[in-house]
PDB file of C-alpha atoms in Angstrom:
ATOM      1  CA  UNK A  19     222.598 -85.354 156.364  1.00  0.00           C
ATOM      2  CA  UNK A  20     225.979 -85.659 158.027  1.00  0.00           C
ATOM      3  CA  UNK A  21     227.059 -83.302 160.778  1.00  0.00           C
ATOM      4  CA  UNK A  22     229.745 -81.611 158.597  1.00  0.00           C
ATOM      5  CA  UNK A  23     227.128 -80.969 155.910  1.00  0.00           C
ATOM      6  CA  UNK A  24     224.768 -79.350 158.407  1.00  0.00           C
ATOM      7  CA  UNK A  25     227.656 -77.277 159.791  1.00  0.00           C
ATOM      8  CA  UNK A  26     228.415 -76.047 156.289  1.00  0.00           C
ATOM      9  CA  UNK A  27     224.768 -75.127 155.761  1.00  0.00           C
ATOM     10  CA  UNK A  28     224.726 -73.133 159.003  1.00  0.00           C
ATOM     11  CA  UNK A  29     227.956 -71.380 158.006  1.00  0.00           C
ATOM     12  CA  UNK A  30     226.328 -70.337 154.714  1.00  0.00           C
ATOM     13  CA  UNK A  31     223.404 -68.872 156.659  1.00  0.00           C
ATOM     14  CA  UNK A  32     225.724 -66.793 158.835  1.00  0.00           C
ATOM     15  CA  UNK A  33     227.801 -65.342 156.029  1.00  0.00           C
ATOM     16  CA  UNK A  34     224.656 -64.610 154.001  1.00  0.00           C
ATOM     17  CA  UNK A  35     223.038 -62.374 156.612  1.00  0.00           C
ATOM     18  CA  UNK A  36     224.514 -58.886 156.990  1.00  0.00           C
ATOM     19  CA  UNK A  37     223.128 -58.539 160.497  1.00  0.00           C
ATOM     20  CA  UNK A  38     225.116 -61.589 161.645  1.00  0.00           C
ATOM     21  CA  UNK A  39     228.320 -60.507 159.947  1.00  0.00           C
ATOM     22  CA  UNK A  40     227.867 -57.028 161.386  1.00  0.00           C
ATOM     23  CA  UNK A  41     227.398 -58.433 164.893  1.00  0.00           C
ATOM     24  CA  UNK A  42     230.626 -60.418 164.639  1.00  0.00           C
ATOM     25  CA  UNK A  43     232.549 -57.387 163.407  1.00  0.00           C
ATOM     26  CA  UNK A  44     231.028 -55.350 166.251  1.00  0.00           C
ATOM     27  CA  UNK A  45     232.411 -57.813 168.804  1.00  0.00           C
ATOM     28  CA  UNK A  46     235.916 -56.890 167.668  1.00  0.00           C
ATOM     29  CA  UNK A  47     235.339 -53.179 167.140  1.00  0.00           C
ATOM     30  CA  UNK A  48     233.531 -52.572 170.417  1.00  0.00           C
ATOM     31  CA  UNK A  49     235.861 -54.616 172.616  1.00  0.00           C
ATOM     32  CA  UNK A  50     239.248 -53.884 171.067  1.00  0.00           C
ATOM     33  CA  UNK A  51     238.436 -50.363 169.886  1.00  0.00           C
ATOM     34  CA  UNK A  52     237.184 -49.042 173.217  1.00  0.00           C
ATOM     35  CA  UNK A  53     239.877 -50.877 175.164  1.00  0.00           C
ATOM     36  CA  UNK A  54     242.642 -49.355 173.053  1.00  0.00           C
ATOM     37  CA  UNK A  55     241.037 -45.923 173.312  1.00  0.00           C
ATOM     38  CA  UNK A  56     240.817 -46.027 177.103  1.00  0.00           C
ATOM     39  CA  UNK A  57     244.290 -47.488 177.613  1.00  0.00           C
ATOM     40  CA  UNK A  58     245.796 -44.947 175.241  1.00  0.00           C
ATOM     41  CA  UNK A  59     243.941 -42.047 176.855  1.00  0.00           C
ATOM     42  CA  UNK A  60     244.378 -42.909 180.531  1.00  0.00           C
ATOM     43  CA  UNK A  61     247.261 -45.361 180.646  1.00  0.00           C
ATOM     44  CA  UNK A  62     247.525 -45.475 184.443  1.00  0.00           C
ATOM     45  CA  UNK A  63     245.320 -45.928 187.527  1.00  0.00           C
ATOM     46  CA  UNK A  64     243.608 -42.952 189.105  1.00  0.00           C
ATOM     47  CA  UNK A  65     245.565 -41.260 191.917  1.00  0.00           C
ATOM     48  CA  UNK A  66     245.004 -43.096 195.179  1.00  0.00           C
ATOM     49  CA  UNK A  67     243.544 -46.192 193.499  1.00  0.00           C
ATOM     50  CA  UNK A  68     244.383 -49.445 195.264  1.00  0.00           C
ATOM     51  CA  UNK A  69     242.459 -51.925 193.128  1.00  0.00           C
ATOM     52  CA  UNK A  70     244.017 -51.264 189.714  1.00  0.00           C
ATOM     53  CA  UNK A  71     244.144 -54.447 187.609  1.00  0.00           C
ATOM     54  CA  UNK A  72     246.247 -54.055 184.440  1.00  0.00           C
ATOM     55  CA  UNK A  73     244.668 -57.103 182.795  1.00  0.00           C
ATOM     56  CA  UNK A  74     241.057 -56.090 183.403  1.00  0.00           C
ATOM     57  CA  UNK A  75     241.915 -52.521 182.387  1.00  0.00           C
ATOM     58  CA  UNK A  76     242.899 -53.703 178.909  1.00  0.00           C
ATOM     59  CA  UNK A  77     239.426 -55.240 178.492  1.00  0.00           C
ATOM     60  CA  UNK A  78     237.506 -52.062 179.201  1.00  0.00           C
ATOM     61  CA  UNK A  79     235.390 -52.493 176.072  1.00  0.00           C
ATOM     62  CA  UNK A  80     234.268 -56.032 176.880  1.00  0.00           C
ATOM     63  CA  UNK A  81     230.976 -54.909 178.419  1.00  0.00           C
ATOM     64  CA  UNK A  82     230.063 -53.449 175.027  1.00  0.00           C
ATOM     65  CA  UNK A  83     231.527 -56.295 172.989  1.00  0.00           C
ATOM     66  CA  UNK A  84     229.562 -58.877 174.939  1.00  0.00           C
ATOM     67  CA  UNK A  85     226.335 -57.196 173.852  1.00  0.00           C
ATOM     68  CA  UNK A  86     227.382 -57.716 170.221  1.00  0.00           C
ATOM     69  CA  UNK A  87     228.111 -61.394 170.969  1.00  0.00           C
ATOM     70  CA  UNK A  88     224.714 -61.774 172.645  1.00  0.00           C
ATOM     71  CA  UNK A  89     223.011 -60.112 169.693  1.00  0.00           C
ATOM     72  CA  UNK A  90     224.811 -62.450 167.268  1.00  0.00           C
ATOM     73  CA  UNK A  91     223.689 -65.558 169.158  1.00  0.00           C
ATOM     74  CA  UNK A  92     220.096 -64.361 169.442  1.00  0.00           C
ATOM     75  CA  UNK A  93     219.799 -63.404 165.772  1.00  0.00           C
ATOM     76  CA  UNK A  94     221.491 -66.590 164.542  1.00  0.00           C
ATOM     77  CA  UNK A  95     218.923 -68.732 166.350  1.00  0.00           C
ATOM     78  CA  UNK A  96     215.745 -66.633 166.272  1.00  0.00           C
ATOM     79  CA  UNK A  97     216.087 -65.717 162.575  1.00  0.00           C
ATOM     80  CA  UNK A  98     215.000 -69.301 161.848  1.00  0.00           C
ATOM     81  CA  UNK A  99     211.530 -68.398 163.093  1.00  0.00           C
ATOM     82  CA  UNK A 100     211.014 -65.441 160.769  1.00  0.00           C
ATOM     83  CA  UNK A 101     208.533 -66.132 157.969  1.00  0.00           C
ATOM     84  CA  UNK A 102     208.461 -69.845 158.760  1.00  0.00           C
ATOM     85  CA  UNK A 103     212.118 -70.406 157.947  1.00  0.00           C
ATOM     86  CA  UNK A 104     212.375 -73.088 160.636  1.00  0.00           C
ATOM     87  CA  UNK A 105     210.103 -75.325 158.524  1.00  0.00           C
ATOM     88  CA  UNK A 106     212.541 -75.170 155.641  1.00  0.00           C
ATOM     89  CA  UNK A 107     215.509 -75.889 157.916  1.00  0.00           C
ATOM     90  CA  UNK A 108     213.831 -78.852 159.582  1.00  0.00           C
ATOM     91  CA  UNK A 109     212.628 -80.096 156.210  1.00  0.00           C
ATOM     92  CA  UNK A 110     216.253 -80.252 155.089  1.00  0.00           C
ATOM     93  CA  UNK A 111     217.473 -81.588 158.468  1.00  0.00           C
ATOM     94  CA  UNK A 112     214.619 -83.553 160.088  1.00  0.00           C
ATOM     95  CA  UNK A 113     216.856 -84.602 162.969  1.00  0.00           C
ATOM     96  CA  UNK A 114     216.258 -81.702 165.341  1.00  0.00           C
ATOM     97  CA  UNK A 115     219.102 -82.642 167.629  1.00  0.00           C
ATOM     98  CA  UNK A 116     221.538 -82.563 164.710  1.00  0.00           C
ATOM     99  CA  UNK A 117     220.184 -79.212 163.543  1.00  0.00           C
ATOM    100  CA  UNK A 118     220.365 -77.669 167.029  1.00  0.00           C
ATOM    101  CA  UNK A 119     223.860 -78.993 167.731  1.00  0.00           C
ATOM    102  CA  UNK A 120     225.186 -77.689 164.405  1.00  0.00           C
ATOM    103  CA  UNK A 121     223.610 -74.291 164.991  1.00  0.00           C
ATOM    104  CA  UNK A 122     225.185 -74.002 168.444  1.00  0.00           C
ATOM    105  CA  UNK A 123     228.553 -75.246 167.177  1.00  0.00           C
ATOM    106  CA  UNK A 124     228.664 -72.587 164.463  1.00  0.00           C
ATOM    107  CA  UNK A 125     227.565 -69.822 166.835  1.00  0.00           C
ATOM    108  CA  UNK A 126     230.008 -70.765 169.568  1.00  0.00           C
ATOM    109  CA  UNK A 127     232.873 -71.568 167.196  1.00  0.00           C
ATOM    110  CA  UNK A 128     232.641 -68.322 165.260  1.00  0.00           C
ATOM    111  CA  UNK A 129     232.383 -66.145 168.357  1.00  0.00           C
ATOM    112  CA  UNK A 130     235.275 -68.000 169.997  1.00  0.00           C
ATOM    113  CA  UNK A 131     237.457 -67.447 166.920  1.00  0.00           C
ATOM    114  CA  UNK A 132     236.585 -63.761 166.676  1.00  0.00           C
ATOM    115  CA  UNK A 133     236.868 -63.460 170.445  1.00  0.00           C
ATOM    116  CA  UNK A 134     240.378 -64.896 170.460  1.00  0.00           C
ATOM    117  CA  UNK A 135     241.577 -62.337 167.903  1.00  0.00           C
ATOM    118  CA  UNK A 136     239.712 -59.612 169.776  1.00  0.00           C
ATOM    119  CA  UNK A 137     241.116 -60.643 173.142  1.00  0.00           C
ATOM    120  CA  UNK A 138     244.705 -60.848 171.945  1.00  0.00           C
ATOM    121  CA  UNK A 139     244.431 -57.471 170.190  1.00  0.00           C
ATOM    122  CA  UNK A 140     242.900 -55.837 173.260  1.00  0.00           C
ATOM    123  CA  UNK A 141     245.533 -57.213 175.600  1.00  0.00           C
ATOM    124  CA  UNK A 142     248.643 -56.535 173.520  1.00  0.00           C
ATOM    125  CA  UNK A 143     247.513 -53.082 172.381  1.00  0.00           C
ATOM    126  CA  UNK A 144     246.209 -52.085 175.782  1.00  0.00           C
ATOM    127  CA  UNK A 145     249.356 -53.115 177.636  1.00  0.00           C
ATOM    128  CA  UNK A 146     251.587 -51.396 175.063  1.00  0.00           C
ATOM    129  CA  UNK A 147     249.668 -48.137 175.419  1.00  0.00           C
ATOM    130  CA  UNK A 148     249.772 -48.034 179.211  1.00  0.00           C
ATOM    131  CA  UNK A 149     252.277 -45.761 180.860  1.00  0.00           C
ATOM    132  CA  UNK A 150     255.655 -47.303 181.574  1.00  0.00           C
ATOM    133  CA  UNK A 151     255.636 -49.468 184.662  1.00  0.00           C
ATOM    134  CA  UNK A 152     251.909 -50.283 184.647  1.00  0.00           C
ATOM    135  CA  UNK A 153     251.588 -52.784 181.792  1.00  0.00           C
ATOM    136  CA  UNK A 154     252.474 -56.491 181.885  1.00  0.00           C
ATOM    137  CA  UNK A 155     253.572 -59.000 179.254  1.00  0.00           C
ATOM    138  CA  UNK A 156     251.760 -61.970 177.738  1.00  0.00           C
ATOM    139  CA  UNK A 157     254.086 -64.287 179.658  1.00  0.00           C
ATOM    140  CA  UNK A 158     253.253 -62.859 183.073  1.00  0.00           C
ATOM    141  CA  UNK A 159     251.041 -64.911 185.424  1.00  0.00           C
ATOM    142  CA  UNK A 160     247.359 -64.568 184.602  1.00  0.00           C
ATOM    143  CA  UNK A 161     247.864 -62.855 181.239  1.00  0.00           C
ATOM    144  CA  UNK A 162     247.523 -65.820 178.872  1.00  0.00           C
ATOM    145  CA  UNK A 163     244.669 -67.173 180.991  1.00  0.00           C
ATOM    146  CA  UNK A 164     242.795 -63.898 180.496  1.00  0.00           C
ATOM    147  CA  UNK A 165     243.406 -63.854 176.735  1.00  0.00           C
ATOM    148  CA  UNK A 166     241.986 -67.356 176.248  1.00  0.00           C
ATOM    149  CA  UNK A 167     239.333 -66.842 178.931  1.00  0.00           C
ATOM    150  CA  UNK A 168     237.964 -63.745 177.225  1.00  0.00           C
ATOM    151  CA  UNK A 169     237.341 -65.762 174.048  1.00  0.00           C
ATOM    152  CA  UNK A 170     235.557 -68.453 176.067  1.00  0.00           C
ATOM    153  CA  UNK A 171     233.518 -65.788 177.858  1.00  0.00           C
ATOM    154  CA  UNK A 172     232.296 -64.230 174.601  1.00  0.00           C
ATOM    155  CA  UNK A 173     231.499 -67.644 173.098  1.00  0.00           C
ATOM    156  CA  UNK A 174     229.507 -68.705 176.156  1.00  0.00           C
ATOM    157  CA  UNK A 175     227.492 -65.487 176.226  1.00  0.00           C
ATOM    158  CA  UNK A 176     226.555 -66.006 172.561  1.00  0.00           C
ATOM    159  CA  UNK A 177     225.431 -69.575 173.335  1.00  0.00           C
ATOM    160  CA  UNK A 178     223.408 -68.306 176.288  1.00  0.00           C
ATOM    161  CA  UNK A 179     221.610 -65.951 173.899  1.00  0.00           C
ATOM    162  CA  UNK A 180     221.112 -68.674 171.294  1.00  0.00           C
ATOM    163  CA  UNK A 181     219.555 -71.048 173.819  1.00  0.00           C
ATOM    164  CA  UNK A 182     217.214 -68.383 175.156  1.00  0.00           C
ATOM    165  CA  UNK A 183     216.261 -67.336 171.614  1.00  0.00           C
ATOM    166  CA  UNK A 184     215.380 -70.951 170.813  1.00  0.00           C
ATOM    167  CA  UNK A 185     213.126 -71.006 173.867  1.00  0.00           C
ATOM    168  CA  UNK A 186     211.430 -67.661 173.181  1.00  0.00           C
ATOM    169  CA  UNK A 187     211.647 -67.794 169.354  1.00  0.00           C
ATOM    170  CA  UNK A 188     212.343 -64.082 169.317  1.00  0.00           C
ATOM    171  CA  UNK A 189     215.391 -61.821 169.097  1.00  0.00           C
ATOM    172  CA  UNK A 190     213.530 -59.097 170.981  1.00  0.00           C
ATOM    173  CA  UNK A 191     212.451 -61.509 173.689  1.00  0.00           C
ATOM    174  CA  UNK A 192     215.957 -62.865 174.208  1.00  0.00           C
ATOM    175  CA  UNK A 193     217.530 -59.407 174.320  1.00  0.00           C
ATOM    176  CA  UNK A 194     214.842 -58.066 176.652  1.00  0.00           C
ATOM    177  CA  UNK A 195     215.913 -60.728 179.167  1.00  0.00           C
ATOM    178  CA  UNK A 196     219.685 -60.716 178.647  1.00  0.00           C
ATOM    179  CA  UNK A 197     220.397 -56.994 178.391  1.00  0.00           C
ATOM    180  CA  UNK A 198     218.956 -56.273 181.873  1.00  0.00           C
ATOM    181  CA  UNK A 199     220.523 -59.497 183.204  1.00  0.00           C
ATOM    182  CA  UNK A 200     223.984 -58.368 182.134  1.00  0.00           C
ATOM    183  CA  UNK A 201     223.757 -54.589 182.501  1.00  0.00           C
ATOM    184  CA  UNK A 202     221.194 -53.801 185.199  1.00  0.00           C
ATOM    185  CA  UNK A 203     220.467 -56.733 187.514  1.00  0.00           C
ATOM    186  CA  UNK A 204     224.070 -57.169 188.802  1.00  0.00           C
ATOM    187  CA  UNK A 205     224.170 -53.548 189.955  1.00  0.00           C
ATOM    188  CA  UNK A 206     220.741 -53.764 191.611  1.00  0.00           C
ATOM    189  CA  UNK A 207     221.607 -57.016 193.375  1.00  0.00           C
ATOM    190  CA  UNK A 208     225.019 -55.598 194.301  1.00  0.00           C
ATOM    191  CA  UNK A 209     223.411 -52.576 195.956  1.00  0.00           C
ATOM    192  CA  UNK A 210     221.074 -54.809 197.960  1.00  0.00           C
ATOM    193  CA  UNK A 211     223.818 -57.244 198.932  1.00  0.00           C
ATOM    194  CA  UNK A 212     226.908 -55.113 199.473  1.00  0.00           C
ATOM    195  CA  UNK A 213     229.081 -58.001 200.593  1.00  0.00           C
ATOM    196  CA  UNK A 214     228.789 -59.829 197.287  1.00  0.00           C
ATOM    197  CA  UNK A 215     226.689 -62.931 197.740  1.00  0.00           C
ATOM    198  CA  UNK A 216     224.275 -63.583 194.881  1.00  0.00           C
ATOM    199  CA  UNK A 217     225.821 -60.992 192.559  1.00  0.00           C
ATOM    200  CA  UNK A 218     229.028 -63.027 192.382  1.00  0.00           C
ATOM    201  CA  UNK A 219     227.068 -65.817 190.706  1.00  0.00           C
ATOM    202  CA  UNK A 220     225.479 -63.667 188.021  1.00  0.00           C
ATOM    203  CA  UNK A 221     226.680 -64.748 184.545  1.00  0.00           C
ATOM    204  CA  UNK A 222     228.744 -61.657 183.765  1.00  0.00           C
ATOM    205  CA  UNK A 223     230.349 -61.253 187.188  1.00  0.00           C
ATOM    206  CA  UNK A 224     231.170 -64.967 187.420  1.00  0.00           C
ATOM    207  CA  UNK A 225     232.547 -65.237 183.898  1.00  0.00           C
ATOM    208  CA  UNK A 226     234.674 -62.099 184.111  1.00  0.00           C
ATOM    209  CA  UNK A 227     236.624 -63.460 187.079  1.00  0.00           C
ATOM    210  CA  UNK A 228     238.903 -64.978 184.452  1.00  0.00           C
ATOM    211  CA  UNK A 229     239.992 -61.471 183.433  1.00  0.00           C
ATOM    212  CA  UNK A 230     241.257 -60.535 186.893  1.00  0.00           C
ATOM    213  CA  UNK A 231     244.941 -60.824 187.656  1.00  0.00           C
ATOM    214  CA  UNK A 232     244.104 -61.940 191.196  1.00  0.00           C
ATOM    215  CA  UNK A 233     240.430 -62.991 191.439  1.00  0.00           C
ATOM    216  CA  UNK A 234     238.764 -62.202 194.749  1.00  0.00           C
ATOM    217  CA  UNK A 235     235.571 -63.444 196.334  1.00  0.00           C
ATOM    218  CA  UNK A 236     234.011 -66.910 196.454  1.00  0.00           C
ATOM    219  CA  UNK A 237     234.792 -67.721 192.814  1.00  0.00           C
ATOM    220  CA  UNK A 238     238.157 -68.144 191.163  1.00  0.00           C
ATOM    221  CA  UNK A 239     239.024 -67.719 187.512  1.00  0.00           C
ATOM    222  CA  UNK A 240     237.906 -71.115 186.236  1.00  0.00           C
ATOM    223  CA  UNK A 241     235.212 -71.767 188.843  1.00  0.00           C
ATOM    224  CA  UNK A 242     233.610 -68.482 187.754  1.00  0.00           C
ATOM    225  CA  UNK A 243     233.730 -69.684 184.153  1.00  0.00           C
ATOM    226  CA  UNK A 244     232.086 -72.924 185.294  1.00  0.00           C
ATOM    227  CA  UNK A 245     229.223 -70.917 186.838  1.00  0.00           C
ATOM    228  CA  UNK A 246     228.727 -69.101 183.523  1.00  0.00           C
ATOM    229  CA  UNK A 247     228.778 -72.467 181.741  1.00  0.00           C
ATOM    230  CA  UNK A 248     226.021 -73.602 184.105  1.00  0.00           C
ATOM    231  CA  UNK A 249     223.851 -70.657 183.061  1.00  0.00           C
ATOM    232  CA  UNK A 250     224.526 -71.553 179.428  1.00  0.00           C
ATOM    233  CA  UNK A 251     223.613 -75.199 180.013  1.00  0.00           C
ATOM    234  CA  UNK A 252     220.251 -74.152 181.487  1.00  0.00           C
ATOM    235  CA  UNK A 253     219.466 -71.863 178.543  1.00  0.00           C
ATOM    236  CA  UNK A 254     220.615 -74.345 175.901  1.00  0.00           C
ATOM    237  CA  UNK A 255     218.682 -77.145 177.612  1.00  0.00           C
ATOM    238  CA  UNK A 256     215.516 -75.028 177.727  1.00  0.00           C
ATOM    239  CA  UNK A 257     215.972 -74.151 174.052  1.00  0.00           C
ATOM    240  CA  UNK A 258     216.342 -77.821 173.135  1.00  0.00           C
ATOM    241  CA  UNK A 259     213.196 -78.680 175.111  1.00  0.00           C
ATOM    242  CA  UNK A 260     211.247 -76.033 173.190  1.00  0.00           C
ATOM    243  CA  UNK A 261     212.612 -77.107 169.808  1.00  0.00           C
ATOM    244  CA  UNK A 262     211.903 -80.790 170.489  1.00  0.00           C
ATOM    245  CA  UNK A 263     208.400 -80.388 171.952  1.00  0.00           C
ATOM    246  CA  UNK A 264     206.878 -77.583 169.904  1.00  0.00           C
ATOM    247  CA  UNK A 265     205.642 -77.658 166.345  1.00  0.00           C
ATOM    248  CA  UNK A 266     207.785 -75.854 163.805  1.00  0.00           C
TER     249      UNK A 266
END
């Protein structure tokens, strides 16, 4: 089978499963919805705040939206292993590298597309709802970078989940690793190392540098994204090793 044909087959799988469609919709609703709600409710920094970032503020819901992106990537990959479905897929596409590449391309491409719409909606709506004098425009320095970077961030987190799900062959297993990694471990490591250090290189902290108007610390906007890409490469590589070496 050709690569476009395998891509089409993977697209059919995604649109046929309600859980996958629901996860994609949740990326938009959680990120944009909560961001608009917070910006419309608060609209300005707290009194005495010196670290207010208008760009990051308009992405308040991203921490929830990224969980939907992670869930989408994990389900898209691990659902192949339910009831022996992977045997059918590999029977139709015996070339495992072609199958794996098409799966990752569909996962990353769909989340990037949804993430771009989500990011633009969050930014424009959030900035418009902020009190006068606090919001910025799409043409201001760092704004467009954050809009595109947010889409890349969501796509990479979904690929991280897909690679780990291919390694563990389980949605539950992948989520049991990634949910603490994104929501708990950074805070624990941050409390132990109060001057940054290792926590700056965690996937979420590194990747979200792109959303800061003026990134601080050892990583910049794009170098932080490169660190996240490194985490993704490790997970995707481990998933490919498992798919190539293990029996279906």
